[in-house]
PDB file of C-alpha atoms in Angstrom:
ATOM      1  CA  MET A   3     118.330   1.679  14.570  1.00 71.00           C
ATOM      2  CA  PRO A   4     119.096  -0.443  17.655  1.00 78.00           C
ATOM      3  CA  GLN A   5     122.420  -2.266  17.983  1.00 86.00           C
ATOM      4  CA  ILE A   6     122.555  -5.422  15.886  1.00 87.00           C
ATOM      5  CA  GLN A   7     123.227  -7.639  18.918  1.00 87.00           C
ATOM      6  CA  VAL A   8     120.124  -6.248  20.641  1.00 90.00           C
ATOM      7  CA  ILE A   9     118.050  -6.849  17.517  1.00 93.00           C
ATOM      8  CA  LYS A  10     119.193 -10.438  17.140  1.00 95.00           C
ATOM      9  CA  GLY A  11     118.755 -11.219  20.826  1.00 94.00           C
ATOM     10  CA  LYS A  12     115.208  -9.858  20.911  1.00 97.00           C
ATOM     11  CA  ALA A  13     114.353 -11.554  17.626  1.00 98.00           C
ATOM     12  CA  PHE A  14     115.506 -14.881  19.058  1.00 98.00           C
ATOM     13  CA  GLU A  15     113.252 -14.301  22.077  1.00 98.00           C
ATOM     14  CA  TYR A  16     110.270 -13.874  19.759  1.00 98.00           C
ATOM     15  CA  ALA A  17     111.234 -16.918  17.690  1.00 98.00           C
ATOM     16  CA  THR A  18     111.494 -19.017  20.863  1.00 99.00           C
ATOM     17  CA  ALA A  19     108.153 -17.834  22.257  1.00 98.00           C
ATOM     18  CA  ASN A  20     106.508 -18.487  18.899  1.00 98.00           C
ATOM     19  CA  ALA A  21     108.055 -21.961  18.577  1.00 99.00           C
ATOM     20  CA  ILE A  22     106.777 -22.928  22.037  1.00 99.00           C
ATOM     21  CA  ALA A  23     103.297 -21.706  21.114  1.00 98.00           C
ATOM     22  CA  GLU A  24     103.259 -23.601  17.815  1.00 98.00           C
ATOM     23  CA  LYS A  25     104.433 -26.823  19.454  1.00 98.00           C
ATOM     24  CA  TYR A  26     101.981 -26.640  22.355  1.00 98.00           C
ATOM     25  CA  ARG A  27      98.936 -26.052  20.138  1.00 97.00           C
ATOM     26  CA  TYR A  28      99.071 -29.785  19.369  1.00 95.00           C
ATOM     27  CA  PHE A  29      98.237 -30.379  23.060  1.00 95.00           C
ATOM     28  CA  GLY A  30      96.106 -27.437  24.180  1.00 96.00           C
ATOM     29  CA  ASP A  31      95.319 -23.743  24.000  1.00 97.00           C
ATOM     30  CA  VAL A  32      97.945 -21.012  24.194  1.00 98.00           C
ATOM     31  CA  GLU A  33      97.614 -17.552  25.699  1.00 98.00           C
ATOM     32  CA  ILE A  34     100.345 -15.117  24.632  1.00 97.00           C
ATOM     33  CA  VAL A  35     100.775 -12.036  26.816  1.00 97.00           C
ATOM     34  CA  GLN A  36     100.859  -9.084  24.417  1.00 94.00           C
ATOM     35  CA  ASN A  37     103.060  -6.837  26.537  1.00 95.00           C
ATOM     36  CA  THR A  38     105.572  -4.202  25.436  1.00 96.00           C
ATOM     37  CA  SER A  39     108.455  -6.679  25.363  1.00 96.00           C
ATOM     38  CA  TYR A  40     106.566  -9.155  23.203  1.00 97.00           C
ATOM     39  CA  ASN A  41     105.557  -6.463  20.728  1.00 97.00           C
ATOM     40  CA  LEU A  42     109.117  -5.145  20.558  1.00 96.00           C
ATOM     41  CA  ALA A  43     110.565  -8.624  19.992  1.00 97.00           C
ATOM     42  CA  PHE A  44     107.978  -9.235  17.253  1.00 98.00           C
ATOM     43  CA  GLU A  45     108.923  -5.918  15.646  1.00 97.00           C
ATOM     44  CA  TYR A  46     112.634  -6.719  15.696  1.00 97.00           C
ATOM     45  CA  PHE A  47     111.977 -10.166  14.211  1.00 98.00           C
ATOM     46  CA  THR A  48     109.692  -8.993  11.414  1.00 97.00           C
ATOM     47  CA  ILE A  49     111.229  -5.618  10.523  1.00 96.00           C
ATOM     48  CA  TYR A  50     114.976  -5.993  11.021  1.00 96.00           C
ATOM     49  CA  LEU A  51     115.556  -9.628  10.020  1.00 96.00           C
ATOM     50  CA  SER A  52     115.583 -10.658   6.376  1.00 97.00           C
ATOM     51  CA  ALA A  53     113.198 -13.384   5.222  1.00 97.00           C
ATOM     52  CA  GLU A  54     116.107 -15.840   5.200  1.00 97.00           C
ATOM     53  CA  GLU A  55     117.127 -14.855   8.735  1.00 97.00           C
ATOM     54  CA  GLN A  56     113.558 -15.245   9.954  1.00 98.00           C
ATOM     55  CA  LEU A  57     113.467 -18.801   8.618  1.00 98.00           C
ATOM     56  CA  ASN A  58     116.856 -19.506  10.196  1.00 98.00           C
ATOM     57  CA  TYR A  59     115.773 -18.221  13.622  1.00 98.00           C
ATOM     58  CA  ALA A  60     112.472 -20.081  13.410  1.00 98.00           C
ATOM     59  CA  ARG A  61     114.280 -23.305  12.542  1.00 98.00           C
ATOM     60  CA  ALA A  62     116.803 -22.863  15.376  1.00 98.00           C
ATOM     61  CA  SER A  63     114.156 -22.170  18.002  1.00 98.00           C
ATOM     62  CA  SER A  64     111.920 -24.978  16.753  1.00 98.00           C
ATOM     63  CA  HIS A  65     114.691 -27.560  17.179  1.00 98.00           C
ATOM     64  CA  ALA A  66     115.553 -26.212  20.636  1.00 99.00           C
ATOM     65  CA  VAL A  67     111.905 -26.319  21.689  1.00 99.00           C
ATOM     66  CA  GLU A  68     111.638 -29.963  20.601  1.00 98.00           C
ATOM     67  CA  GLN A  69     114.348 -30.728  23.173  1.00 98.00           C
ATOM     68  CA  LEU A  70     112.587 -28.559  25.756  1.00 98.00           C
ATOM     69  CA  PHE A  71     109.407 -30.614  25.397  1.00 98.00           C
ATOM     70  CA  LEU A  72     111.413 -33.813  25.904  1.00 97.00           C
ATOM     71  CA  LEU A  73     112.845 -32.411  29.139  1.00 98.00           C
ATOM     72  CA  GLU A  74     109.600 -31.041  30.571  1.00 97.00           C
ATOM     73  CA  PRO A  75     106.875 -33.682  31.132  1.00 96.00           C
ATOM     74  CA  MET A  76     104.575 -31.011  32.597  1.00 95.00           C
ATOM     75  CA  LEU A  77     104.203 -29.503  29.142  1.00 96.00           C
ATOM     76  CA  THR A  78     102.429 -32.542  27.766  1.00 94.00           C
ATOM     77  CA  GLN A  79     100.815 -34.194  30.783  1.00 90.00           C
ATOM     78  CA  ASP A  80      97.536 -32.321  30.257  1.00 92.00           C
ATOM     79  CA  ASN A  81      95.896 -29.856  27.868  1.00 93.00           C
ATOM     80  CA  SER A  82      95.440 -26.901  30.223  1.00 95.00           C
ATOM     81  CA  VAL A  83      96.098 -23.408  28.864  1.00 97.00           C
ATOM     82  CA  LEU A  84      99.785 -22.538  28.439  1.00 98.00           C
ATOM     83  CA  GLU A  85     100.596 -18.882  29.081  1.00 98.00           C
ATOM     84  CA  ILE A  86     103.652 -17.466  27.297  1.00 98.00           C
ATOM     85  CA  SER A  87     105.206 -14.075  27.989  1.00 98.00           C
ATOM     86  CA  ILE A  88     108.428 -12.216  27.259  1.00 97.00           C
ATOM     87  CA  ALA A  89     109.919 -10.525  30.312  1.00 94.00           C
ATOM     88  CA  GLU A  90     110.040  -6.744  30.389  1.00 88.00           C
ATOM     89  CA  ASP A  91     113.416  -4.994  30.204  1.00 75.00           C
ATOM     90  CA  GLY A  92     115.015  -4.739  33.631  1.00 64.00           C
ATOM     91  CA  PHE A  93     113.395  -8.000  34.753  1.00 57.00           C
ATOM     92  CA  GLY A  94     116.817  -9.522  35.422  1.00 51.00           C
ATOM     93  CA  ILE A  95     118.022  -6.819  37.812  1.00 57.00           C
ATOM     94  CA  ASP A  96     116.877  -8.860  40.809  1.00 67.00           C
ATOM     95  CA  GLY A  97     118.509 -12.031  39.559  1.00 70.00           C
ATOM     96  CA  ASP A  98     115.719 -13.487  37.401  1.00 87.00           C
ATOM     97  CA  VAL A  99     117.427 -13.887  34.024  1.00 90.00           C
ATOM     98  CA  ARG A 100     114.557 -15.558  32.156  1.00 95.00           C
ATOM     99  CA  ASP A 101     113.480 -13.956  28.871  1.00 96.00           C
ATOM    100  CA  VAL A 102     110.583 -16.210  27.866  1.00 98.00           C
ATOM    101  CA  ILE A 103     108.328 -17.384  30.691  1.00 97.00           C
ATOM    102  CA  ILE A 104     105.824 -20.212  30.263  1.00 98.00           C
ATOM    103  CA  SER A 105     103.295 -21.311  32.851  1.00 97.00           C
ATOM    104  CA  LYS A 106     100.193 -23.374  33.527  1.00 97.00           C
ATOM    105  CA  ARG A 107      98.086 -21.694  36.181  1.00 93.00           C
ATOM    106  CA  ASP A 108      95.927 -24.764  36.676  1.00 90.00           C
ATOM    107  CA  LEU A 109      99.003 -26.741  37.736  1.00 92.00           C
ATOM    108  CA  ASP A 110     100.769 -23.887  39.547  1.00 93.00           C
ATOM    109  CA  TRP A 111     103.742 -24.568  37.276  1.00 96.00           C
ATOM    110  CA  GLU A 112     106.203 -22.183  35.634  1.00 96.00           C
ATOM    111  CA  ILE A 113     109.575 -22.349  33.907  1.00 96.00           C
ATOM    112  CA  GLY A 114     111.581 -19.944  31.789  1.00 97.00           C
ATOM    113  CA  VAL A 115     114.075 -19.718  28.959  1.00 98.00           C
ATOM    114  CA  SER A 116     116.992 -17.309  28.670  1.00 96.00           C
ATOM    115  CA  CYS A 117     117.689 -16.600  24.986  1.00 96.00           C
ATOM    116  CA  LYS A 118     121.235 -15.746  23.904  1.00 94.00           C
ATOM    117  CA  HIS A 119     122.499 -15.066  20.400  1.00 93.00           C
ATOM    118  CA  ASN A 120     126.157 -15.978  19.799  1.00 84.00           C
ATOM    119  CA  HIS A 121     127.251 -15.539  23.427  1.00 81.00           C
ATOM    120  CA  GLU A 122     127.047 -17.380  26.751  1.00 79.00           C
ATOM    121  CA  ALA A 123     127.183 -14.432  29.168  1.00 80.00           C
ATOM    122  CA  LEU A 124     125.599 -14.901  32.579  1.00 86.00           C
ATOM    123  CA  LYS A 125     124.691 -11.290  33.336  1.00 80.00           C
ATOM    124  CA  HIS A 126     125.755  -7.740  32.530  1.00 82.00           C
ATOM    125  CA  GLN A 127     125.538  -6.165  35.979  1.00 90.00           C
ATOM    126  CA  ARG A 128     126.890  -2.654  36.552  1.00 94.00           C
ATOM    127  CA  LEU A 129     128.977  -0.601  38.954  1.00 97.00           C
ATOM    128  CA  SER A 130     128.027   3.046  39.479  1.00 97.00           C
ATOM    129  CA  ALA A 131     127.872   5.826  42.050  1.00 97.00           C
ATOM    130  CA  ASN A 132     124.471   4.648  43.265  1.00 96.00           C
ATOM    131  CA  ILE A 133     124.564   0.865  42.818  1.00 97.00           C
ATOM    132  CA  ASP A 134     125.286  -1.019  46.025  1.00 98.00           C
ATOM    133  CA  PHE A 135     126.511  -4.238  44.430  1.00 97.00           C
ATOM    134  CA  GLY A 136     126.670  -6.097  47.750  1.00 98.00           C
ATOM    135  CA  ASN A 137     123.048  -5.357  48.543  1.00 97.00           C
ATOM    136  CA  SER A 138     121.840  -6.001  44.985  1.00 94.00           C
ATOM    137  CA  TRP A 139     123.717  -9.245  44.530  1.00 95.00           C
ATOM    138  CA  ALA A 140     123.509 -10.805  47.979  1.00 96.00           C
ATOM    139  CA  GLY A 141     121.532  -8.570  50.338  1.00 96.00           C
ATOM    140  CA  TYR A 142     124.664  -7.358  52.149  1.00 98.00           C
ATOM    141  CA  PRO A 143     125.329  -3.585  51.876  1.00 98.00           C
ATOM    142  CA  VAL A 144     128.828  -2.422  51.005  1.00 98.00           C
ATOM    143  CA  SER A 145     130.891  -0.414  53.484  1.00 98.00           C
ATOM    144  CA  GLN A 146     131.429   3.335  53.628  1.00 98.00           C
ATOM    145  CA  ASN A 147     135.076   2.677  52.829  1.00 98.00           C
ATOM    146  CA  TYR A 148     134.030   1.305  49.424  1.00 99.00           C
ATOM    147  CA  TRP A 149     131.965   4.411  48.678  1.00 99.00           C
ATOM    148  CA  ASN A 150     134.794   6.689  49.801  1.00 98.00           C
ATOM    149  CA  THR A 151     137.047   4.999  47.253  1.00 98.00           C
ATOM    150  CA  VAL A 152     134.770   4.794  44.214  1.00 98.00           C
ATOM    151  CA  LEU A 153     132.667   7.970  44.422  1.00 98.00           C
ATOM    152  CA  PRO A 154     135.524  10.321  43.408  1.00 98.00           C
ATOM    153  CA  ILE A 155     136.085   8.188  40.298  1.00 98.00           C
ATOM    154  CA  PHE A 156     132.424   8.288  39.308  1.00 98.00           C
ATOM    155  CA  GLU A 157     132.310  12.038  39.963  1.00 98.00           C
ATOM    156  CA  GLU A 158     135.140  12.472  37.461  1.00 97.00           C
ATOM    157  CA  LEU A 159     133.256  10.328  34.954  1.00 97.00           C
ATOM    158  CA  SER A 160     130.093  12.355  35.509  1.00 98.00           C
ATOM    159  CA  ASP A 161     132.005  15.548  34.757  1.00 97.00           C
ATOM    160  CA  PHE A 162     133.455  14.100  31.549  1.00 97.00           C
ATOM    161  CA  ARG A 163     130.014  12.821  30.573  1.00 97.00           C
ATOM    162  CA  SER A 164     128.423  16.257  31.032  1.00 97.00           C
ATOM    163  CA  ARG A 165     131.070  17.661  28.689  1.00 97.00           C
ATOM    164  CA  LYS A 166     130.339  14.914  26.115  1.00 97.00           C
ATOM    165  CA  ILE A 167     133.916  13.629  26.104  1.00 97.00           C
ATOM    166  CA  ASN A 168     134.772  10.320  24.437  1.00 97.00           C
ATOM    167  CA  TRP A 169     136.643   7.569  26.235  1.00 96.00           C
ATOM    168  CA  ARG A 170     139.407   7.704  23.621  1.00 95.00           C
ATOM    169  CA  ASP A 171     140.005  11.400  24.357  1.00 97.00           C
ATOM    170  CA  LEU A 172     140.476  11.095  28.133  1.00 96.00           C
ATOM    171  CA  GLY A 173     144.248  11.302  27.719  1.00 95.00           C
ATOM    172  CA  ASN A 174     143.860  14.896  26.548  1.00 96.00           C
ATOM    173  CA  TYR A 175     142.588  15.716  30.045  1.00 95.00           C
ATOM    174  CA  GLY A 176     145.284  13.879  31.994  1.00 95.00           C
ATOM    175  CA  PHE A 177     142.975  10.912  32.657  1.00 96.00           C
ATOM    176  CA  ASP A 178     143.442   7.283  31.671  1.00 96.00           C
ATOM    177  CA  LYS A 179     140.611   4.774  31.304  1.00 96.00           C
ATOM    178  CA  VAL A 180     142.700   1.838  32.489  1.00 96.00           C
ATOM    179  CA  ASN A 181     144.833   3.335  35.257  1.00 97.00           C
ATOM    180  CA  ASP A 182     142.334   5.904  36.552  1.00 97.00           C
ATOM    181  CA  VAL A 183     139.077   3.972  36.082  1.00 97.00           C
ATOM    182  CA  TYR A 184     139.279   0.219  35.491  1.00 98.00           C
ATOM    183  CA  ILE A 185     142.112  -0.725  37.845  1.00 98.00           C
ATOM    184  CA  PRO A 186     141.082   1.425  40.850  1.00 98.00           C
ATOM    185  CA  LEU A 187     137.402   0.476  40.498  1.00 98.00           C
ATOM    186  CA  LEU A 188     138.177  -3.230  40.258  1.00 98.00           C
ATOM    187  CA  THR A 189     140.638  -2.990  43.143  1.00 98.00           C
ATOM    188  CA  ALA A 190     137.978  -1.327  45.312  1.00 99.00           C
ATOM    189  CA  PHE A 191     135.424  -3.902  44.198  1.00 99.00           C
ATOM    190  CA  LEU A 192     137.745  -6.818  44.964  1.00 98.00           C
ATOM    191  CA  ASN A 193     138.678  -5.430  48.388  1.00 98.00           C
ATOM    192  CA  GLU A 194     135.016  -4.961  49.266  1.00 99.00           C
ATOM    193  CA  PHE A 195     134.119  -8.389  47.920  1.00 98.00           C
ATOM    194  CA  ASN A 196     136.758  -9.918  50.207  1.00 98.00           C
ATOM    195  CA  HIS A 197     135.409  -7.872  53.123  1.00 98.00           C
ATOM    196  CA  LEU A 198     131.862  -9.119  52.493  1.00 99.00           C
ATOM    197  CA  ASP A 199     133.120 -12.692  52.171  1.00 98.00           C
ATOM    198  CA  ALA A 200     134.857 -12.448  55.548  1.00 98.00           C
ATOM    199  CA  SER A 201     131.614 -11.228  57.128  1.00 98.00           C
ATOM    200  CA  HIS A 202     129.070 -13.488  55.410  1.00 98.00           C
ATOM    201  CA  SER A 203     129.690 -17.218  55.044  1.00 97.00           C
ATOM    202  CA  ASP A 204     127.011 -17.677  52.371  1.00 98.00           C
ATOM    203  CA  LEU A 205     128.304 -15.002  49.983  1.00 98.00           C
ATOM    204  CA  ALA A 206     129.545 -17.527  47.399  1.00 98.00           C
ATOM    205  CA  THR A 207     126.118 -19.167  47.231  1.00 98.00           C
ATOM    206  CA  LYS A 208     124.247 -15.885  46.912  1.00 97.00           C
ATOM    207  CA  PHE A 209     126.748 -14.449  44.431  1.00 97.00           C
ATOM    208  CA  MET A 210     126.471 -17.389  42.038  1.00 96.00           C
ATOM    209  CA  GLU A 211     122.718 -17.620  42.453  1.00 94.00           C
ATOM    210  CA  TYR A 212     122.455 -13.953  41.474  1.00 94.00           C
ATOM    211  CA  LEU A 213     124.726 -14.385  38.451  1.00 93.00           C
ATOM    212  CA  ALA A 214     123.253 -17.655  37.217  1.00 92.00           C
ATOM    213  CA  GLY A 215     119.624 -16.996  38.116  1.00 90.00           C
ATOM    214  CA  ARG A 216     117.478 -17.012  41.225  1.00 91.00           C
ATOM    215  CA  LYS A 217     114.776 -18.888  39.346  1.00 94.00           C
ATOM    216  CA  ASP A 218     115.546 -22.087  37.442  1.00 96.00           C
ATOM    217  CA  PHE A 219     115.641 -21.851  33.670  1.00 97.00           C
ATOM    218  CA  TYR A 220     116.892 -23.245  30.402  1.00 98.00           C
ATOM    219  CA  LYS A 221     119.388 -21.186  28.447  1.00 97.00           C
ATOM    220  CA  PHE A 222     119.171 -21.359  24.653  1.00 98.00           C
ATOM    221  CA  VAL A 223     122.449 -20.197  23.070  1.00 97.00           C
ATOM    222  CA  MET A 224     122.039 -19.867  19.301  1.00 97.00           C
ATOM    223  CA  ASN A 225     125.240 -20.183  17.282  1.00 96.00           C
ATOM    224  CA  GLU A 226     124.270 -18.747  13.927  1.00 94.00           C
ATOM    225  CA  SER A 227     127.476 -19.579  12.050  1.00 94.00           C
ATOM    226  CA  GLY A 228     127.656 -23.121  13.439  1.00 95.00           C
ATOM    227  CA  GLN A 229     123.920 -23.722  12.894  1.00 96.00           C
ATOM    228  CA  TYR A 230     123.287 -25.174  16.334  1.00 98.00           C
ATOM    229  CA  VAL A 231     121.695 -24.272  19.672  1.00 98.00           C
ATOM    230  CA  ASP A 232     123.226 -25.245  23.011  1.00 98.00           C
ATOM    231  CA  ILE A 233     120.662 -25.775  25.772  1.00 98.00           C
ATOM    232  CA  TYR A 234     121.986 -25.234  29.309  1.00 97.00           C
ATOM    233  CA  THR A 235     119.931 -26.658  32.180  1.00 98.00           C
ATOM    234  CA  TYR A 236     120.189 -24.311  35.171  1.00 97.00           C
ATOM    235  CA  ASN A 237     118.302 -26.553  37.587  1.00 98.00           C
ATOM    236  CA  LEU A 238     119.640 -24.850  40.719  1.00 96.00           C
ATOM    237  CA  HIS A 239     116.565 -25.366  42.896  1.00 95.00           C
ATOM    238  CA  GLY A 240     115.113 -28.565  41.437  1.00 95.00           C
ATOM    239  CA  ASN A 241     112.259 -26.881  39.579  1.00 96.00           C
ATOM    240  CA  LEU A 242     113.126 -28.117  36.078  1.00 97.00           C
ATOM    241  CA  ASN A 243     112.154 -31.524  34.694  1.00 97.00           C
ATOM    242  CA  LYS A 244     109.302 -31.908  37.219  1.00 93.00           C
ATOM    243  CA  GLY A 245     107.905 -35.407  36.901  1.00 90.00           C
ATOM    244  CA  GLY A 246     110.977 -36.536  34.948  1.00 92.00           C
ATOM    245  CA  THR A 247     114.274 -38.192  35.775  1.00 90.00           C
ATOM    246  CA  THR A 248     116.606 -36.619  33.201  1.00 91.00           C
ATOM    247  CA  LEU A 249     117.998 -33.660  35.134  1.00 95.00           C
ATOM    248  CA  ALA A 250     119.754 -33.668  38.493  1.00 94.00           C
ATOM    249  CA  GLN A 251     119.681 -30.626  40.729  1.00 96.00           C
ATOM    250  CA  VAL A 252     122.793 -28.494  40.252  1.00 97.00           C
ATOM    251  CA  VAL A 253     124.599 -27.768  43.525  1.00 97.00           C
ATOM    252  CA  LEU A 254     125.502 -24.124  44.126  1.00 98.00           C
ATOM    253  CA  PRO A 255     128.914 -23.173  45.544  1.00 98.00           C
ATOM    254  CA  THR A 256     129.433 -22.799  49.279  1.00 98.00           C
ATOM    255  CA  GLN A 257     132.810 -21.047  49.385  1.00 98.00           C
ATOM    256  CA  PHE A 258     135.344 -19.149  47.301  1.00 99.00           C
ATOM    257  CA  ILE A 259     138.635 -20.754  46.289  1.00 98.00           C
ATOM    258  CA  TYR A 260     140.176 -17.769  44.488  1.00 98.00           C
ATOM    259  CA  LYS A 261     139.216 -14.152  43.906  1.00 98.00           C
ATOM    260  CA  GLY A 262     141.697 -12.094  41.944  1.00 98.00           C
ATOM    261  CA  TRP A 263     142.993 -10.698  38.683  1.00 98.00           C
ATOM    262  CA  LYS A 264     142.936 -12.766  35.522  1.00 98.00           C
ATOM    263  CA  THR A 265     146.299 -13.751  34.040  1.00 96.00           C
ATOM    264  CA  ASN A 266     146.375 -13.166  30.281  1.00 95.00           C
ATOM    265  CA  ARG A 267     147.831 -15.680  27.835  1.00 93.00           C
ATOM    266  CA  ASN A 268     151.055 -13.676  27.636  1.00 94.00           C
ATOM    267  CA  GLY A 269     151.504 -14.072  31.388  1.00 95.00           C
ATOM    268  CA  ASN A 270     150.659 -10.470  32.212  1.00 96.00           C
ATOM    269  CA  GLN A 271     147.957  -9.486  34.676  1.00 96.00           C
ATOM    270  CA  SER A 272     144.725  -8.295  33.078  1.00 98.00           C
ATOM    271  CA  ASP A 273     143.790  -4.671  33.664  1.00 97.00           C
ATOM    272  CA  ASN A 274     140.021  -5.110  33.337  1.00 98.00           C
ATOM    273  CA  THR A 275     139.089  -8.689  34.279  1.00 98.00           C
ATOM    274  CA  LEU A 276     138.754 -10.602  37.541  1.00 98.00           C
ATOM    275  CA  VAL A 277     138.423 -14.354  38.016  1.00 98.00           C
ATOM    276  CA  ILE A 278     136.218 -15.844  40.735  1.00 98.00           C
ATOM    277  CA  GLU A 279     136.687 -19.557  41.478  1.00 99.00           C
ATOM    278  CA  MET A 280     134.393 -21.469  43.845  1.00 99.00           C
ATOM    279  CA  ASP A 281     133.856 -25.019  45.029  1.00 98.00           C
ATOM    280  CA  ASN A 282     131.495 -27.443  43.280  1.00 98.00           C
ATOM    281  CA  ASP A 283     133.211 -26.626  39.955  1.00 98.00           C
ATOM    282  CA  TRP A 284     131.945 -23.061  39.561  1.00 98.00           C
ATOM    283  CA  ALA A 285     134.219 -20.378  38.082  1.00 98.00           C
ATOM    284  CA  VAL A 286     133.412 -17.099  36.336  1.00 98.00           C
ATOM    285  CA  SER A 287     135.226 -14.116  34.882  1.00 97.00           C
ATOM    286  CA  LEU A 288     134.104 -10.517  35.422  1.00 98.00           C
ATOM    287  CA  ARG A 289     135.292  -8.124  32.700  1.00 97.00           C
ATOM    288  CA  LEU A 290     134.642  -4.440  33.380  1.00 97.00           C
ATOM    289  CA  HIS A 291     134.013  -2.426  30.237  1.00 95.00           C
ATOM    290  CA  SER A 292     132.024   0.223  28.421  1.00 91.00           C
ATOM    291  CA  ALA A 293     130.687  -0.358  24.926  1.00 81.00           C
ATOM    292  CA  ALA A 294     129.806   3.314  24.425  1.00 90.00           C
ATOM    293  CA  SER A 295     131.924   5.930  22.661  1.00 93.00           C
ATOM    294  CA  LEU A 296     131.051   8.672  25.137  1.00 96.00           C
ATOM    295  CA  VAL A 297     132.175   8.403  28.743  1.00 97.00           C
ATOM    296  CA  GLU A 298     129.491   6.711  30.856  1.00 95.00           C
ATOM    297  CA  THR A 299     128.684   7.211  34.525  1.00 95.00           C
ATOM    298  CA  SER A 300     128.326   3.470  35.057  1.00 95.00           C
ATOM    299  CA  LEU A 301     130.406   0.527  33.867  1.00 96.00           C
ATOM    300  CA  LYS A 302     129.233  -2.924  32.925  1.00 94.00           C
ATOM    301  CA  PHE A 303     130.527  -6.346  33.942  1.00 95.00           C
ATOM    302  CA  ASP A 304     130.579  -8.976  31.219  1.00 93.00           C
ATOM    303  CA  SER A 305     130.175 -12.089  33.382  1.00 94.00           C
ATOM    304  CA  GLN A 306     131.225 -15.271  31.592  1.00 94.00           C
ATOM    305  CA  PRO A 307     131.257 -18.866  32.858  1.00 95.00           C
ATOM    306  CA  ILE A 308     134.722 -20.441  32.946  1.00 96.00           C
ATOM    307  CA  SER A 309     133.622 -23.781  34.381  1.00 97.00           C
ATOM    308  CA  LEU A 310     130.244 -25.245  35.301  1.00 97.00           C
ATOM    309  CA  PRO A 311     129.288 -28.284  37.428  1.00 97.00           C
ATOM    310  CA  SER A 312     128.940 -31.572  35.558  1.00 95.00           C
ATOM    311  CA  GLU A 313     125.346 -31.855  36.831  1.00 95.00           C
ATOM    312  CA  LEU A 314     124.492 -28.836  34.687  1.00 97.00           C
ATOM    313  CA  GLN A 315     123.759 -30.755  31.508  1.00 97.00           C
ATOM    314  CA  ILE A 316     124.173 -29.157  28.093  1.00 96.00           C
ATOM    315  CA  PHE A 317     122.274 -30.442  25.067  1.00 98.00           C
ATOM    316  CA  ARG A 318     123.314 -29.435  21.552  1.00 98.00           C
ATOM    317  CA  VAL A 319     120.751 -29.486  18.758  1.00 98.00           C
ATOM    318  CA  ASN A 320     121.707 -28.846  15.145  1.00 98.00           C
ATOM    319  CA  TYR A 321     119.347 -27.071  12.795  1.00 96.00           C
TER     320      TYR A 321
END
C-alpha cells in the first residue's frame, strides 16, 4: 500500500479534476485525458478513501473550484471544449509544479492547479551524486569544487545502501547522519550557492521561479481537520485571471538578503535547515531530510515558504 500522504495527495488531485469537470459541464463540453496519472489518482480516490472521505474531498474541491471560476473569466466566456489532465509523475522536475492542467485549445489558453493535502510545501527537490542543482534550478552548472566535496559523502551512502543499512544504525559503523551527512552536504551546498550568486546576478529570480513554479498556477491546500481550502495565487508571469482585474502580477525577487543556517527556537543553530531570504518579501526554508528507514543515495529538500509577497493573494474557502 502506498504511503498515506501520497494516497491523500493523489486523491485530492482526482477530486479537483472531477470538480472542475462537473462545474464546467454547465457551460460546455469537457475532455478528460485518461493518462496513467489520472487513472492512478482515480484508483487512490475510489479504493483507498472511505465513502465519507470521498464526500469530504469532493466537497472541499467543489468549494475551491467555485472560487477558481470566479477568478478565471476565461472559463466562462465561451463554451469551447475544456481539456483536463493530471500531470505525470516527474512533471515538476523542470519547475512546472502544476498537478491538474486545464486548457482551451480554441483560445490558446491554459492554467494549472497544484493540489496539496495538509501541507504548503513548494517543492521536494533532491541532492545526489548526479544531480547538478545549479543547472537544474537556474541553468548554471555547479563547480568541480562542489563535486569534490559531496561525492565522497554520496559514495559512503551508496556503500551503506548496498548493504541495506538503516539510518538509525549508522553509528554502529562510525558514521553519523547529522555530522557526516547533513551538515557537510548543506555546507557544501551553501558555499556553492554563494559562489553561483557571486557569478550570476539573476540567481535569486531563477531560484524562486524554480521553487514556486515556472508556469503560473493556483495552489489548493486542503486542511482536512480545519475543513477549509486555502487557494494561493501564484501569478508570477501575469497569466492568471486573464480578462479580469482581481489578481495583480506577483513580483519575483531580484537579490538575496540572507543565505544561512536556520536558528531554532532554543537559540541553537539548526543542523538540517537553511533559510533563504530575498527582496520583494520572499523567504523560504530548505530542510534536508530522508523519510526512508534505509540509507538513501539521495536526500530531499522540504522547501517551505516563510514569507510571501502581499500581491500573492490567498483565498480561504470553508467546506
